[in-house]
XYZ file of C-alpha atoms in Angstrom:
226
model
C 21.326 -164.530 38.994
C 19.638 -166.896 41.459
C 19.576 -164.714 44.556
C 20.066 -161.028 45.404
C 19.585 -158.637 48.285
C 21.025 -155.750 50.259
C 23.868 -155.785 52.791
C 24.611 -152.092 53.307
C 25.158 -150.505 56.704
C 23.114 -147.484 55.672
C 19.994 -148.440 53.805
C 20.347 -150.151 50.428
C 23.626 -148.567 49.264
C 25.452 -151.911 49.111
C 23.810 -154.860 47.330
C 24.712 -158.457 46.539
C 23.971 -160.911 43.748
C 24.695 -164.649 43.590
C 24.805 -166.416 40.230
C 24.332 -170.108 39.398
C 28.096 -170.730 39.281
C 28.515 -169.749 42.882
C 29.982 -166.269 42.272
C 28.862 -163.660 44.769
C 29.194 -160.002 43.727
C 29.109 -157.177 46.278
C 28.519 -153.777 44.696
C 27.412 -150.249 45.410
C 28.835 -147.424 47.490
C 29.497 -147.490 51.227
C 29.977 -149.973 54.062
C 28.659 -153.482 54.486
C 26.684 -154.329 57.612
C 28.338 -155.820 60.688
C 26.875 -159.217 61.542
C 26.973 -160.961 64.903
C 26.521 -164.574 65.879
C 25.575 -166.718 68.836
C 21.873 -166.226 69.131
C 21.572 -162.843 67.438
C 18.907 -162.375 64.807
C 21.266 -160.313 62.654
C 22.853 -163.110 60.609
C 24.796 -162.592 57.436
C 22.966 -163.806 54.322
C 26.213 -165.520 53.267
C 27.120 -167.206 56.546
C 27.495 -171.017 56.239
C 26.610 -170.862 52.518
C 28.587 -173.698 50.937
C 27.314 -172.827 47.443
C 29.337 -169.593 47.378
C 32.671 -170.401 45.636
C 34.069 -166.950 44.868
C 33.361 -163.357 45.792
C 33.841 -160.190 43.763
C 33.952 -157.008 45.870
C 33.549 -154.095 43.489
C 35.174 -150.686 43.811
C 32.916 -148.397 45.822
C 32.504 -150.788 48.763
C 34.305 -149.149 51.685
C 34.016 -151.681 54.544
C 33.603 -155.449 54.973
C 31.359 -156.240 57.894
C 32.109 -158.489 60.871
C 31.520 -162.183 60.184
C 30.109 -161.283 56.776
C 31.520 -164.375 55.020
C 31.770 -166.791 57.966
C 32.143 -170.419 56.870
C 31.664 -169.786 53.172
C 33.381 -172.077 50.640
C 35.406 -169.294 49.050
C 38.742 -170.190 47.471
C 40.277 -166.731 46.996
C 39.432 -163.109 47.777
C 40.739 -159.852 46.334
C 39.883 -156.764 48.384
C 39.856 -153.563 46.269
C 41.605 -150.291 47.152
C 38.221 -148.660 47.957
C 37.863 -150.805 51.090
C 39.236 -148.986 54.155
C 38.243 -151.414 56.912
C 37.807 -155.175 57.443
C 35.885 -156.023 60.590
C 36.316 -158.768 63.183
C 36.167 -162.350 61.863
C 35.032 -161.149 58.410
C 36.172 -164.367 56.680
C 36.451 -166.684 59.679
C 36.386 -170.452 59.168
C 36.336 -170.306 55.362
C 38.051 -173.678 55.208
C 38.560 -173.649 51.384
C 40.106 -170.178 51.244
C 43.659 -170.398 49.925
C 44.665 -166.816 49.118
C 43.748 -163.279 50.177
C 44.913 -160.084 48.525
C 44.434 -156.844 50.481
C 44.335 -153.539 48.590
C 46.181 -150.336 49.278
C 43.275 -148.577 50.969
C 42.724 -150.717 54.099
C 43.461 -148.624 57.199
C 41.780 -150.681 59.917
C 41.294 -154.346 60.655
C 39.273 -156.027 63.351
C 40.494 -158.995 65.383
C 41.390 -162.145 63.455
C 39.573 -161.475 60.174
C 40.850 -164.764 58.682
C 40.948 -167.075 61.706
C 40.112 -170.718 61.096
C 40.937 -170.590 57.404
C 43.020 -173.756 57.519
C 43.803 -173.903 53.806
C 44.999 -170.275 53.653
C 48.578 -170.143 52.321
C 49.049 -166.387 52.330
C 47.619 -162.972 53.216
C 49.153 -160.654 50.639
C 49.080 -156.895 51.138
C 49.537 -154.306 48.385
C 52.963 -152.686 48.814
C 51.353 -149.253 48.623
C 49.291 -149.880 51.763
C 50.366 -147.418 54.498
C 49.110 -149.405 57.504
C 49.784 -153.128 56.827
C 52.270 -155.427 55.141
C 52.997 -159.107 54.713
C 56.255 -161.118 54.801
C 57.440 -163.696 52.262
C 55.267 -166.386 53.940
C 52.122 -164.287 53.714
C 51.974 -163.421 57.412
C 50.121 -160.201 58.140
C 51.802 -157.366 60.097
C 51.323 -153.705 60.740
C 53.501 -151.592 58.440
C 56.288 -151.117 60.981
C 56.344 -154.882 61.701
C 56.027 -154.264 65.422
C 52.731 -156.206 65.668
C 52.085 -159.640 64.209
C 48.380 -159.562 63.356
C 47.484 -162.854 61.679
C 49.240 -165.958 60.399
C 47.603 -167.823 57.455
C 46.035 -171.014 58.769
C 47.854 -173.225 56.306
C 51.316 -172.279 57.558
C 53.211 -175.418 58.523
C 56.485 -176.373 60.245
C 58.554 -173.761 62.017
C 58.069 -170.012 62.084
C 60.506 -167.421 63.409
C 58.911 -164.121 64.418
C 61.059 -161.112 63.371
C 62.987 -159.292 66.061
C 61.094 -156.048 65.295
C 57.863 -157.489 66.770
C 56.790 -156.316 70.244
C 53.238 -157.745 70.356
C 51.403 -160.805 69.016
C 47.763 -160.144 68.276
C 44.572 -161.715 69.541
C 44.091 -165.128 67.827
C 47.150 -164.456 65.580
C 48.121 -168.178 65.277
C 44.738 -169.636 66.178
C 43.855 -172.907 64.425
C 47.239 -173.233 62.661
C 47.018 -177.000 62.942
C 50.215 -177.800 60.986
C 52.508 -175.422 62.889
C 55.077 -177.306 64.929
C 57.243 -174.625 66.554
C 57.409 -170.853 66.952
C 60.371 -168.728 67.949
C 59.331 -165.629 69.916
C 62.111 -163.007 69.905
C 63.242 -161.129 72.943
C 61.476 -157.818 72.736
C 57.941 -159.184 72.502
C 56.021 -157.700 75.452
C 52.483 -158.974 74.937
C 50.848 -162.235 73.831
C 47.145 -161.612 73.587
C 44.273 -163.998 74.271
C 43.625 -167.025 72.065
C 46.934 -166.409 70.277
C 47.965 -170.053 69.830
C 44.522 -171.527 70.389
C 44.083 -174.966 68.851
C 47.577 -175.191 67.321
C 47.231 -178.947 67.583
C 50.710 -179.832 66.206
C 52.664 -177.322 68.347
C 55.073 -179.257 70.590
C 57.076 -176.616 72.356
C 57.472 -172.864 72.688
C 59.953 -170.621 74.531
C 58.700 -167.347 75.954
C 61.394 -164.652 76.340
C 61.886 -162.655 79.506
C 60.599 -159.496 77.808
C 56.998 -160.811 77.827
C 54.989 -159.126 80.627
C 51.460 -160.239 79.752
C 49.764 -163.360 78.358
C 46.020 -163.302 77.548
C 43.347 -165.879 78.421
C 43.483 -169.233 76.607
C 46.646 -168.217 74.735
C 47.722 -171.898 74.519
C 44.311 -173.583 74.850
C 43.764 -176.654 72.737
C 47.501 -177.241 72.116
C 47.219 -180.946 72.870
C 50.790 -181.858 71.805
C 52.444 -179.089 73.778
C 54.906 -180.776 76.132
């Protein structure tokens, strides 16, 4: 062990240890802290740490805090069944992250927990999870597949959204730099803000007549969009 500390939301109930091989272990009982950025003094002890290569979240941890692992060099993450919530941007901009496995216990997710993970090839949800699921390409949905929550950043080429979807979440496709086209089915009513932000290879998109609202910057940074 080369470093250790606490990261619990309530006192010292959740602790962390980092070994000399770059493995970070989160253990204890309870929720992790929520961390904020942009000038706040409450920074995650793991944020921007390029030495961290893998993370082990042990059973007993119930919540992963906002921006907890922002810009870490993680390659894969397995979230145990004890975790019931994953907060906003929890793993944002982890550019080396290739795979995420979400346990059966997660009941709540904040906005875009895996945005900016450009190497991410799949977000895989335990089939026993009652709130969320993933399709064969590792795209994250609510269980009923009426809301598309997040697309893995490494998704490339074309993607057809299922006809069951009625809303596309905040930042759902954000930073999918290899995505070239998306088919939005008739029945989608809402495209939230930042949805296709910085999809730099996206060339065209057709919005069906069912859409009644489009959020701010939904297509910002789409430089090839003609």
